[in-house]
PDB file of C-alpha atoms and ligand atoms in Angstrom:
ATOM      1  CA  UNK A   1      -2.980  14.077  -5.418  1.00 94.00           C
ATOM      2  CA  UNK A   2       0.551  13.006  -4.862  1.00 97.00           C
ATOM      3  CA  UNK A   3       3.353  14.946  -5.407  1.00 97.00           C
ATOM      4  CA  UNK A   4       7.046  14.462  -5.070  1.00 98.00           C
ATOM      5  CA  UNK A   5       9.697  17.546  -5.460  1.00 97.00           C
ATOM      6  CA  UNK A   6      13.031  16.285  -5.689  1.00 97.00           C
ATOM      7  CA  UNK A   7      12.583  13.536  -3.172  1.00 98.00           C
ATOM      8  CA  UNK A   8      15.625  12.072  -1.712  1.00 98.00           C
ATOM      9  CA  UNK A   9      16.409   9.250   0.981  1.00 98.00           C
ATOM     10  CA  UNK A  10      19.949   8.343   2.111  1.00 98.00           C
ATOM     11  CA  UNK A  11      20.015   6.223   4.975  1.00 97.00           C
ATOM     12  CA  UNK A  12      23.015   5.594   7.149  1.00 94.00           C
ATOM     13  CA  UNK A  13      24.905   2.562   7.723  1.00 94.00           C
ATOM     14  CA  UNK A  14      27.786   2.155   9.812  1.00 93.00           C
ATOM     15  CA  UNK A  15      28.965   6.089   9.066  1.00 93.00           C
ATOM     16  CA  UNK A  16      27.905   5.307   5.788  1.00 95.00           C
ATOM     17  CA  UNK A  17      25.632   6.913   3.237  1.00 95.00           C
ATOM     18  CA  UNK A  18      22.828   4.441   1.122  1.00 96.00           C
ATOM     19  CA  UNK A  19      21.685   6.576  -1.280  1.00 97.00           C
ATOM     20  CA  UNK A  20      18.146   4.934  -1.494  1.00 98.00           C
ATOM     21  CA  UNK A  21      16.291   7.541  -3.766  1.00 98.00           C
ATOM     22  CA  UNK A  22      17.816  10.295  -5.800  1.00 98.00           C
ATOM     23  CA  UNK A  23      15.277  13.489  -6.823  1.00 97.00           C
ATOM     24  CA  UNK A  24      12.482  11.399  -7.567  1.00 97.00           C
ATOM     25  CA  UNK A  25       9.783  13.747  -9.445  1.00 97.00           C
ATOM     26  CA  UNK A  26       6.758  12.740  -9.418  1.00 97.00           C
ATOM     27  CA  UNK A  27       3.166  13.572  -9.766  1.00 97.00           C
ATOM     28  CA  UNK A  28      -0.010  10.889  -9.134  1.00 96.00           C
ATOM     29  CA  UNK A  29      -3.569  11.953  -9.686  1.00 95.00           C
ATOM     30  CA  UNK A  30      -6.469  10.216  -7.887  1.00 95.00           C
ATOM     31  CA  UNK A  31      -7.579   6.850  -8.821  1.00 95.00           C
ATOM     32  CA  UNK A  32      -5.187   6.470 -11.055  1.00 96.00           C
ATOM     33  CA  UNK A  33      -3.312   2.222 -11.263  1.00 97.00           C
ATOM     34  CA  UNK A  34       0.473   2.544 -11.313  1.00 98.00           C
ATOM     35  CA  UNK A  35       2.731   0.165 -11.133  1.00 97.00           C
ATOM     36  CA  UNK A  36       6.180   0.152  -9.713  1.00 98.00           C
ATOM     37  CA  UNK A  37       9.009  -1.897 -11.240  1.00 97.00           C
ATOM     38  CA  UNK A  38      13.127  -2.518 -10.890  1.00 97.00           C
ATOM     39  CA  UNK A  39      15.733  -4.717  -9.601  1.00 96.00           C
ATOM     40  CA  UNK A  40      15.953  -5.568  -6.085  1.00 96.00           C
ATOM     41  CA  UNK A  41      17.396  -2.807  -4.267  1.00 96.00           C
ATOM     42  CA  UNK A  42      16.707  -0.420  -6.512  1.00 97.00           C
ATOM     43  CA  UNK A  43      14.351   1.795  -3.711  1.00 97.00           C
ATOM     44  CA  UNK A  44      10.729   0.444  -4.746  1.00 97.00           C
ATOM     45  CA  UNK A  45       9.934  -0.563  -0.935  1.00 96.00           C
ATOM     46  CA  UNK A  46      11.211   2.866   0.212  1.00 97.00           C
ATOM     47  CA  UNK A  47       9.361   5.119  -2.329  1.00 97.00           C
ATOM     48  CA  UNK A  48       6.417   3.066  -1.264  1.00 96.00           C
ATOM     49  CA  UNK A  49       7.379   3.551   1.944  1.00 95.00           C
ATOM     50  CA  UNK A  50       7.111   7.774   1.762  1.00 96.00           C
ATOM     51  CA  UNK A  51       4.432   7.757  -0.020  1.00 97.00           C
ATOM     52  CA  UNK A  52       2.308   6.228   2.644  1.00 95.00           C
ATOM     53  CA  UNK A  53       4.041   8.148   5.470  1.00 95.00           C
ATOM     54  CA  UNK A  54       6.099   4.891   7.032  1.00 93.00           C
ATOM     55  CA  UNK A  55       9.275   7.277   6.768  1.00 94.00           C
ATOM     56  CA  UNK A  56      10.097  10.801   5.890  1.00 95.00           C
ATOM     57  CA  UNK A  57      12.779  11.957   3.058  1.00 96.00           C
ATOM     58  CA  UNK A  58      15.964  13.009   3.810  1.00 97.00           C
ATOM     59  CA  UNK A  59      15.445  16.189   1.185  1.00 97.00           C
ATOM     60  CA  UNK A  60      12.836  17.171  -1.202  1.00 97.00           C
ATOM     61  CA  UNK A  61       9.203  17.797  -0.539  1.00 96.00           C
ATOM     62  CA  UNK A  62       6.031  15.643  -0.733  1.00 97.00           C
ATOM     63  CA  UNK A  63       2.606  16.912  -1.046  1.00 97.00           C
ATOM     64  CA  UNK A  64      -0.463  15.090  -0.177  1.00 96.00           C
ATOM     65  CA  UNK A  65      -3.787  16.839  -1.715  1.00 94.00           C
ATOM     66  CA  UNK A  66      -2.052  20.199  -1.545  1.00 92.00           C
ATOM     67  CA  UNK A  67      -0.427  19.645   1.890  1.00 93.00           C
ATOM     68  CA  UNK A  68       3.067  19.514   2.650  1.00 95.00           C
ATOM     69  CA  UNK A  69       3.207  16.501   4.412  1.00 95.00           C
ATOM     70  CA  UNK A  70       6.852  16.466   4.639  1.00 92.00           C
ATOM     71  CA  UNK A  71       6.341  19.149   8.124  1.00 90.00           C
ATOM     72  CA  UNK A  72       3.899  17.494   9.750  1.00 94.00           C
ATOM     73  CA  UNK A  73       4.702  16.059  13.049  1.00 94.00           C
ATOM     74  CA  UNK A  74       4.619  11.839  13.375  1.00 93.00           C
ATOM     75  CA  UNK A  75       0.992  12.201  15.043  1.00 92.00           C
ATOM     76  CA  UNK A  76      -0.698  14.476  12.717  1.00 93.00           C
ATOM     77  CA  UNK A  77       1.546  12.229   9.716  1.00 93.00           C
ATOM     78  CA  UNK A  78      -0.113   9.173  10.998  1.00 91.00           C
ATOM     79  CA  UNK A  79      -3.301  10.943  10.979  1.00 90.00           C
ATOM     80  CA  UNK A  80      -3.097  11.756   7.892  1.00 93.00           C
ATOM     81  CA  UNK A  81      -2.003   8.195   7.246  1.00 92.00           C
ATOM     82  CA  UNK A  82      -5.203   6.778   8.698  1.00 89.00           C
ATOM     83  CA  UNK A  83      -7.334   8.837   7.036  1.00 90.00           C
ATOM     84  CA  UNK A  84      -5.866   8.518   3.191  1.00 94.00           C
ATOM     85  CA  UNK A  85      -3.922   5.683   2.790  1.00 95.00           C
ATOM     86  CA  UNK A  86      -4.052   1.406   3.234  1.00 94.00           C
ATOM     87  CA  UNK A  87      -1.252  -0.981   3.125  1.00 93.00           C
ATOM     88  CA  UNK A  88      -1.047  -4.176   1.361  1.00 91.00           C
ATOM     89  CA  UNK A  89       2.276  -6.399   2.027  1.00 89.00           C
ATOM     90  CA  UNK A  90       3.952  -9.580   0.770  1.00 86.00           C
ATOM     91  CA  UNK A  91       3.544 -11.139   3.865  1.00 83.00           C
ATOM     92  CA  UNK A  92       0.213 -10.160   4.970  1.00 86.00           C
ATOM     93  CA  UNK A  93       1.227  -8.317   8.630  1.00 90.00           C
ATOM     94  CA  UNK A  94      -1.597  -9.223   9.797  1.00 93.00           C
ATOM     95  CA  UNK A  95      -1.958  -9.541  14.037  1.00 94.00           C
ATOM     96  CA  UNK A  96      -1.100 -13.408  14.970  1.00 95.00           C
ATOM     97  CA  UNK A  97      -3.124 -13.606  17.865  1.00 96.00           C
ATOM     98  CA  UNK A  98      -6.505 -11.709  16.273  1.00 96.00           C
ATOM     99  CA  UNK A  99      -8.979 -13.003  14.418  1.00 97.00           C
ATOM    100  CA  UNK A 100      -9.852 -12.629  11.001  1.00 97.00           C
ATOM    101  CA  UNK A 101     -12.756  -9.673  12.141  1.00 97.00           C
ATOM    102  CA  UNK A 102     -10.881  -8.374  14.838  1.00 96.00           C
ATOM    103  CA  UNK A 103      -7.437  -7.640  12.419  1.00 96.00           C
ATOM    104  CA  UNK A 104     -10.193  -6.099   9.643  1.00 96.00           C
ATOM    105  CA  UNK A 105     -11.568  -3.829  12.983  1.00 96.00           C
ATOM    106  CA  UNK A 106      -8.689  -2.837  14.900  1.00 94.00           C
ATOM    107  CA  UNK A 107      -8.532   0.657  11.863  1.00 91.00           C
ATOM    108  CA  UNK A 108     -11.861   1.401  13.126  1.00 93.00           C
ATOM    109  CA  UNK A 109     -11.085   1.485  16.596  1.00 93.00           C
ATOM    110  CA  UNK A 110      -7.788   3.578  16.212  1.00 87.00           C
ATOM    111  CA  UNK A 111      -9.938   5.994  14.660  1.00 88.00           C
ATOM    112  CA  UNK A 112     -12.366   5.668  17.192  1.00 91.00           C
ATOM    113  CA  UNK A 113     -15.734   4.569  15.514  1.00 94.00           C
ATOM    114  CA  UNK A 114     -18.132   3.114  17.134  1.00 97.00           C
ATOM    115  CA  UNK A 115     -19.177  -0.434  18.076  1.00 96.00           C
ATOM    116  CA  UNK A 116     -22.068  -1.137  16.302  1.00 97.00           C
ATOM    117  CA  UNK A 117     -20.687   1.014  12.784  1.00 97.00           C
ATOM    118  CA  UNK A 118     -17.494  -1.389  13.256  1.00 97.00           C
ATOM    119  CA  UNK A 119     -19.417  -4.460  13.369  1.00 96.00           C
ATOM    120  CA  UNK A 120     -21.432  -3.597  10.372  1.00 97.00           C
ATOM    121  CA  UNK A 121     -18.884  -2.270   8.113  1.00 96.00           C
ATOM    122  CA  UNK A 122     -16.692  -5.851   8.989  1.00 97.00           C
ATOM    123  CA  UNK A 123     -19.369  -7.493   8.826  1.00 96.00           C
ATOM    124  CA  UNK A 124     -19.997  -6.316   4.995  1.00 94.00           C
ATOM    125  CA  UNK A 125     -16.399  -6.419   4.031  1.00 93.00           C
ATOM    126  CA  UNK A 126     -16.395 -10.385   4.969  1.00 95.00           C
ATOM    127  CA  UNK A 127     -18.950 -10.939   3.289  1.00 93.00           C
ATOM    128  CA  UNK A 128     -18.016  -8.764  -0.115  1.00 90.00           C
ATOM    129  CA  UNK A 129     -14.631 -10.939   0.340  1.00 91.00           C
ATOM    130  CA  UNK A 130     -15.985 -14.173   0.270  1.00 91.00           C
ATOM    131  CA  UNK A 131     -14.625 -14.356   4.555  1.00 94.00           C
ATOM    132  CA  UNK A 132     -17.811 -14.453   6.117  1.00 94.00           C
ATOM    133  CA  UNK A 133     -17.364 -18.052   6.991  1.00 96.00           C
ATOM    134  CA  UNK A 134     -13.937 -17.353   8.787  1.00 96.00           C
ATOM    135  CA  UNK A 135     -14.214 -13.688  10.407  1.00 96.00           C
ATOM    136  CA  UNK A 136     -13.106 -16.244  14.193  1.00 97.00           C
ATOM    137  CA  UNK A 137     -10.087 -17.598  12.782  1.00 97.00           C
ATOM    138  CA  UNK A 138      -6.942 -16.174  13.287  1.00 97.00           C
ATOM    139  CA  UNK A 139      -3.806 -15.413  10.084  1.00 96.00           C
ATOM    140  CA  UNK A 140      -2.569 -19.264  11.012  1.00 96.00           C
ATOM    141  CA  UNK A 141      -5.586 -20.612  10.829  1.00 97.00           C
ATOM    142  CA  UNK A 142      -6.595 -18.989   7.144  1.00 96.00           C
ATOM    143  CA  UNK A 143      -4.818 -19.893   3.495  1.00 93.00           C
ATOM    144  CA  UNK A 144      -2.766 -17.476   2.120  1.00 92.00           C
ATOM    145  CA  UNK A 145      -5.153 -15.731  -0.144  1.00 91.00           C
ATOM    146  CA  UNK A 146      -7.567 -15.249   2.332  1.00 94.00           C
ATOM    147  CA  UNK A 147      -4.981 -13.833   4.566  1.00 94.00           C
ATOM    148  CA  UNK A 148      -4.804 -11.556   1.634  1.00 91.00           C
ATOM    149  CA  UNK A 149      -8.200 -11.082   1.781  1.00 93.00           C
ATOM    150  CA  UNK A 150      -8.326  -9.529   4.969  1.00 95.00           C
ATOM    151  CA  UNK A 151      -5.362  -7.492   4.930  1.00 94.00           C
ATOM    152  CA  UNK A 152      -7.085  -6.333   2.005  1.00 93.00           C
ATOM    153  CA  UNK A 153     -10.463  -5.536   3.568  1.00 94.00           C
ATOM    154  CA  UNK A 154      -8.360  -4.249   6.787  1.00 94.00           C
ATOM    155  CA  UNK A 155      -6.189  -1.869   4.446  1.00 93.00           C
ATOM    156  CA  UNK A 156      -9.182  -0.462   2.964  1.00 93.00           C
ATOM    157  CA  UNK A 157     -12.090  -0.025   5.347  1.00 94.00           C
ATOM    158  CA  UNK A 158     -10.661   2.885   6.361  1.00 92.00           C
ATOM    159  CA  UNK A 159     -12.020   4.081   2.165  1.00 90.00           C
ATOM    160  CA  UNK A 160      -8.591   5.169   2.082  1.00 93.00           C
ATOM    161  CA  UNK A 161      -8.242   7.266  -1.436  1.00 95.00           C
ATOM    162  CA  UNK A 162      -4.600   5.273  -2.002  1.00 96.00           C
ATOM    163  CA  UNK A 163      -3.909   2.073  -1.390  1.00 96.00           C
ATOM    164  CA  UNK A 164      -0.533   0.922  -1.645  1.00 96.00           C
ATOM    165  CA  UNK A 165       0.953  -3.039  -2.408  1.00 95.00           C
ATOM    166  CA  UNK A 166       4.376  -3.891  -2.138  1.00 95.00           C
ATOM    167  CA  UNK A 167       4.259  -7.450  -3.909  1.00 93.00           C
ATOM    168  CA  UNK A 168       1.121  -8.157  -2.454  1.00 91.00           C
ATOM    169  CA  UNK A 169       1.284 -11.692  -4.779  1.00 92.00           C
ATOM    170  CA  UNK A 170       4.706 -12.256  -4.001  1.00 90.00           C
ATOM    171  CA  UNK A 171       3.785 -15.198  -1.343  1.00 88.00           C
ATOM    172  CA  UNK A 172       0.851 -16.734  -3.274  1.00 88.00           C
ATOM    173  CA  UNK A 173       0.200 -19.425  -6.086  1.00 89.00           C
ATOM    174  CA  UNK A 174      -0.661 -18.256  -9.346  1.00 90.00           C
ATOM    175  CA  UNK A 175      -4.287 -18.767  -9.200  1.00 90.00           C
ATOM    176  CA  UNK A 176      -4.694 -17.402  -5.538  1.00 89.00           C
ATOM    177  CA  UNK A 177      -2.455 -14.148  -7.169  1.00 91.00           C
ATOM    178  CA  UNK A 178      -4.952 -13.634  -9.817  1.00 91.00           C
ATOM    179  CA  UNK A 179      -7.822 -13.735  -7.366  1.00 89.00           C
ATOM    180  CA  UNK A 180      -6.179 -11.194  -5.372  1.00 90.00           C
ATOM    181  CA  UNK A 181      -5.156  -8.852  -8.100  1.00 93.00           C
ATOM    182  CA  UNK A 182      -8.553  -8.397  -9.130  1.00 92.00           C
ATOM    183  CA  UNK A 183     -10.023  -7.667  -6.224  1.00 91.00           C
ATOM    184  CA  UNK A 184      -7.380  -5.208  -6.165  1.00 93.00           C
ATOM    185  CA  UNK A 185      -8.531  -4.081  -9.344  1.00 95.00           C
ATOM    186  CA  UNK A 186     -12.235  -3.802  -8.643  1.00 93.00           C
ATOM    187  CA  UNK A 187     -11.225  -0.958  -5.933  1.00 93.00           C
ATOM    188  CA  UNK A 188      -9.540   0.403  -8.679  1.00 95.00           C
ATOM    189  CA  UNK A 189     -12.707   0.490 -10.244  1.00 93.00           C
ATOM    190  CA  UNK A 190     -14.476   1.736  -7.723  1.00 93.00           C
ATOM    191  CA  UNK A 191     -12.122   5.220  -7.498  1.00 94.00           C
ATOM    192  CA  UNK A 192      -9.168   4.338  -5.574  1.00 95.00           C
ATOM    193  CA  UNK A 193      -5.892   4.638  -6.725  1.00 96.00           C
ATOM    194  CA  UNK A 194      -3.658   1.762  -6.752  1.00 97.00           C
ATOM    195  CA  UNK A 195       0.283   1.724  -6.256  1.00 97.00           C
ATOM    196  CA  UNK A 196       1.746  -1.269  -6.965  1.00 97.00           C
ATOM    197  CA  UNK A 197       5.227  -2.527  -6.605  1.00 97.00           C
ATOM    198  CA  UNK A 198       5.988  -6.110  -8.227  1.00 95.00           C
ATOM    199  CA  UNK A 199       8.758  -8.576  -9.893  1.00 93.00           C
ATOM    200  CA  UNK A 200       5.812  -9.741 -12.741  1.00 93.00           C
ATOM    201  CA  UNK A 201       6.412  -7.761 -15.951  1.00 93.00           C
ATOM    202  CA  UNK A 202       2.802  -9.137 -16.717  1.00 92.00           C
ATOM    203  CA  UNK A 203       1.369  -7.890 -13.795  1.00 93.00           C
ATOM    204  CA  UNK A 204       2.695  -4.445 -14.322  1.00 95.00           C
ATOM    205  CA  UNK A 205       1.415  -4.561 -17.681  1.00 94.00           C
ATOM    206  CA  UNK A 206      -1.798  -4.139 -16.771  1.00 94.00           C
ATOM    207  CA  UNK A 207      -1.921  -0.963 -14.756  1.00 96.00           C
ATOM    208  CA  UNK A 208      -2.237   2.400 -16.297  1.00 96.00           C
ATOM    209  CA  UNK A 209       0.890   3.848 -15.619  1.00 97.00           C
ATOM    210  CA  UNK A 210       3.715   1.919 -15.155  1.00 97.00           C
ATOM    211  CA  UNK A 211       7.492   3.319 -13.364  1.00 97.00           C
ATOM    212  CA  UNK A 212      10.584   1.699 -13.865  1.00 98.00           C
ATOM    213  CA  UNK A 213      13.173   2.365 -11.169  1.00 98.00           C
ATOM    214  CA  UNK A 214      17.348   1.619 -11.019  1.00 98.00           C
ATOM    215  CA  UNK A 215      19.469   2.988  -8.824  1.00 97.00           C
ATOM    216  CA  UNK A 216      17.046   5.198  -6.856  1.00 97.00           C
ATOM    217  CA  UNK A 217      15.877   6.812 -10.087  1.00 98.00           C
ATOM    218  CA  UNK A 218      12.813   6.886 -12.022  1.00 98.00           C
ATOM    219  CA  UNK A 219      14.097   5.632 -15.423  1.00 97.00           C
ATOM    220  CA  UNK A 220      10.872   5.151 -17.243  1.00 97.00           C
ATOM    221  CA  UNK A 221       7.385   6.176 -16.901  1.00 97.00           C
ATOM    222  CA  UNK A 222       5.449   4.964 -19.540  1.00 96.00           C
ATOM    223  CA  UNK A 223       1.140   4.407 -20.188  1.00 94.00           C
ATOM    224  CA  UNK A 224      -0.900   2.084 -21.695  1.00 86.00           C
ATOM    225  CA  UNK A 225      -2.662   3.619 -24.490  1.00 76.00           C
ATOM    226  CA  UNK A 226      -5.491   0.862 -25.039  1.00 60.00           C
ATOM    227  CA  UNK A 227      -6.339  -0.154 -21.921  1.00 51.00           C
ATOM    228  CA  UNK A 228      -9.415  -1.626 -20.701  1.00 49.00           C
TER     229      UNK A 228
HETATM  230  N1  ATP B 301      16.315   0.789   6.730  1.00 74.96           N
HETATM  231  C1  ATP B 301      17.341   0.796   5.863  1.00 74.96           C
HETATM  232  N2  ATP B 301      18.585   1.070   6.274  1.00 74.96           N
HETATM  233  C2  ATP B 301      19.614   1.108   5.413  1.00 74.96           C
HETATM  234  N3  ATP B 301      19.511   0.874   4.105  1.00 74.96           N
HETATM  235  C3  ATP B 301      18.292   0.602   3.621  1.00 74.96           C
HETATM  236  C4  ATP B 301      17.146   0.545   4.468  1.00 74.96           C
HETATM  237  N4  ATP B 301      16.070   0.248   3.708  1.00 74.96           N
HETATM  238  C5  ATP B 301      16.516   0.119   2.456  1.00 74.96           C
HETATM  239  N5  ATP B 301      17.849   0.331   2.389  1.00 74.96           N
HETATM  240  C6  ATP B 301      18.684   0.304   1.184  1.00 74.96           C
HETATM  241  O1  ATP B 301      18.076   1.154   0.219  1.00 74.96           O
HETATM  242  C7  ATP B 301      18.085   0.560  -1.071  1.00 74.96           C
HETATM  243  C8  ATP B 301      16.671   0.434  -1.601  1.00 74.96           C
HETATM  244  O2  ATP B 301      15.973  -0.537  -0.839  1.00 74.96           O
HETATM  245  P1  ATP B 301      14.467  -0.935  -1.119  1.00 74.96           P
HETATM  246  O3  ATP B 301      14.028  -1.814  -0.021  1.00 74.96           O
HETATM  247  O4  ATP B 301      13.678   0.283  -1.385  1.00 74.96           O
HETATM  248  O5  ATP B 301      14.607  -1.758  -2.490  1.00 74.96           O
HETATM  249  P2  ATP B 301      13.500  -2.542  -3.322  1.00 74.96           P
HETATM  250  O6  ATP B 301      13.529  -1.964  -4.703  1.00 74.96           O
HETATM  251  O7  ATP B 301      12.208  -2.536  -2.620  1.00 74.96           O
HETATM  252  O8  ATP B 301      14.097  -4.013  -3.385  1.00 74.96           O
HETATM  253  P3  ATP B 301      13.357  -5.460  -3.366  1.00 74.96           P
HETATM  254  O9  ATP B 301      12.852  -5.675  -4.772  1.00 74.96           O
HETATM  255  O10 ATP B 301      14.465  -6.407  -3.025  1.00 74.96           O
HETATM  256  O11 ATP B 301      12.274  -5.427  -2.357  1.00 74.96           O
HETATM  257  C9  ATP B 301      18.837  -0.734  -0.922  1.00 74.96           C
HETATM  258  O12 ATP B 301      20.158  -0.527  -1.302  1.00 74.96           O
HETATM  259  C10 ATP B 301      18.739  -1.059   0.545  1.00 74.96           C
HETATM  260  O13 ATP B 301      19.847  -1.787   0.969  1.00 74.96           O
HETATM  261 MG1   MG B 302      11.043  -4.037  -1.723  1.00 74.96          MG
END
């Protein structure tokens, strides 16, 4: 499903080069639970980053599904985008001055659904996320794990095949992380794959397939054998 050729990313800083990534090779199939790991800096956020079309390599080519992606102009990328892929961050990015419904809508209307198919489909993702109770309030006005929550539900009503978390427990307590990670997991479950970038070796543990990165490299890329 995913494919990266020889995928670099240098950005420049003052006339300077920051090598970010260095020929990352790399090949995802659909559904499957990876996790991303490696020292701060080490290009986690900006592999994440091309994978979900946010920013384009410097070299190398990416396909998505067969399509070189890599080509595309920004408005067919973020097409593309819309269609496949759903963003979960450490600190939520959710719209201040929306509501709870309104942030887990405003995919639908970008993509130009209609009113009464939005309303439904938010109105079941509340409710499947225990939210249905705060769909008027807005980010300030919800905990952290049910800001969570809805980024979650916004990220993914969209079905998007990948979904991709870059320390999406990083801001939370430990029992408000575990509550998020499985519902993570359950769309794991349900078919999607899940890309996750985190500092918890325990957390990475559990996925599938986990990727250790230094230095804009891949170092390690190892599989559970026994796992549930
Ligand atoms: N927009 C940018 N402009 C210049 N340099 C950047 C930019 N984004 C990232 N970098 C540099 O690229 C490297 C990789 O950064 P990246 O954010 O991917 O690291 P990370 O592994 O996600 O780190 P962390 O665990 O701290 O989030 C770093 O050296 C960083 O300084
Ligand atoms: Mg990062």
């Amino acid at each position: 499903m995913i494919e990266f050729a020889d995928v670099s990313r240098i950005f420049m800083v003052g006339g300077q080069e920051v090598p970010a990534l260095r020929n990352i090779n790399l090949h995802l199939v659909a559904g499957e639970y990876v996790s991303i790991m490696g020292p701060s800096g080490s290009g986690k956020s900006t592999l994440l980053n091309l994978i979900g079309l946010l920013d384009r390599p410097s070299s190398g080519m990416y396909r998505l599904d067969g399509l070189d992606v890599t080509t595309l102009d920004d408005e067919h990328q973020a097409q593309v985008r819309r269609e496949k892929i759903g963003f979960v961050f450490q600190f939520f990015h959710l719209v201040p001055r929306l509501s709870a419904a309104m942030n887990i809508e405003l995919p639908l209307i970008l993509a130009g659904v209609p009113p009464q198919e939005r309303k439904e489909r938010v109105g079941q993702l509340l409710e499947s996320y225990g939210l249905a109770d705060r769909a008027g309030h807005r980010p300030d006005q919800l905990s952290g794990g049910q800001r969570q929550r809805v980024a979650i539900a916004r990220a993914t009503i969209m079905r998007p095949a990948v979904l991709l978390a870059d320390e999406p427990t990083g801001n939370l307590d430990q029992t408000t992380g575990k509550e998020v990670m499985s519902l993570l997991e359950q769309l794991v479950g349900q078919g999607v794959a899940l890309i996750l970038v985190t500092h918890d070796p325990a957390l990475g543990q559990r996925a599938a397939r986990q990727l250790q990165m230094v230095d804009g490299r891949i170092v390690s890329d190892t599989r559970n054998i026994s796992q549930a």
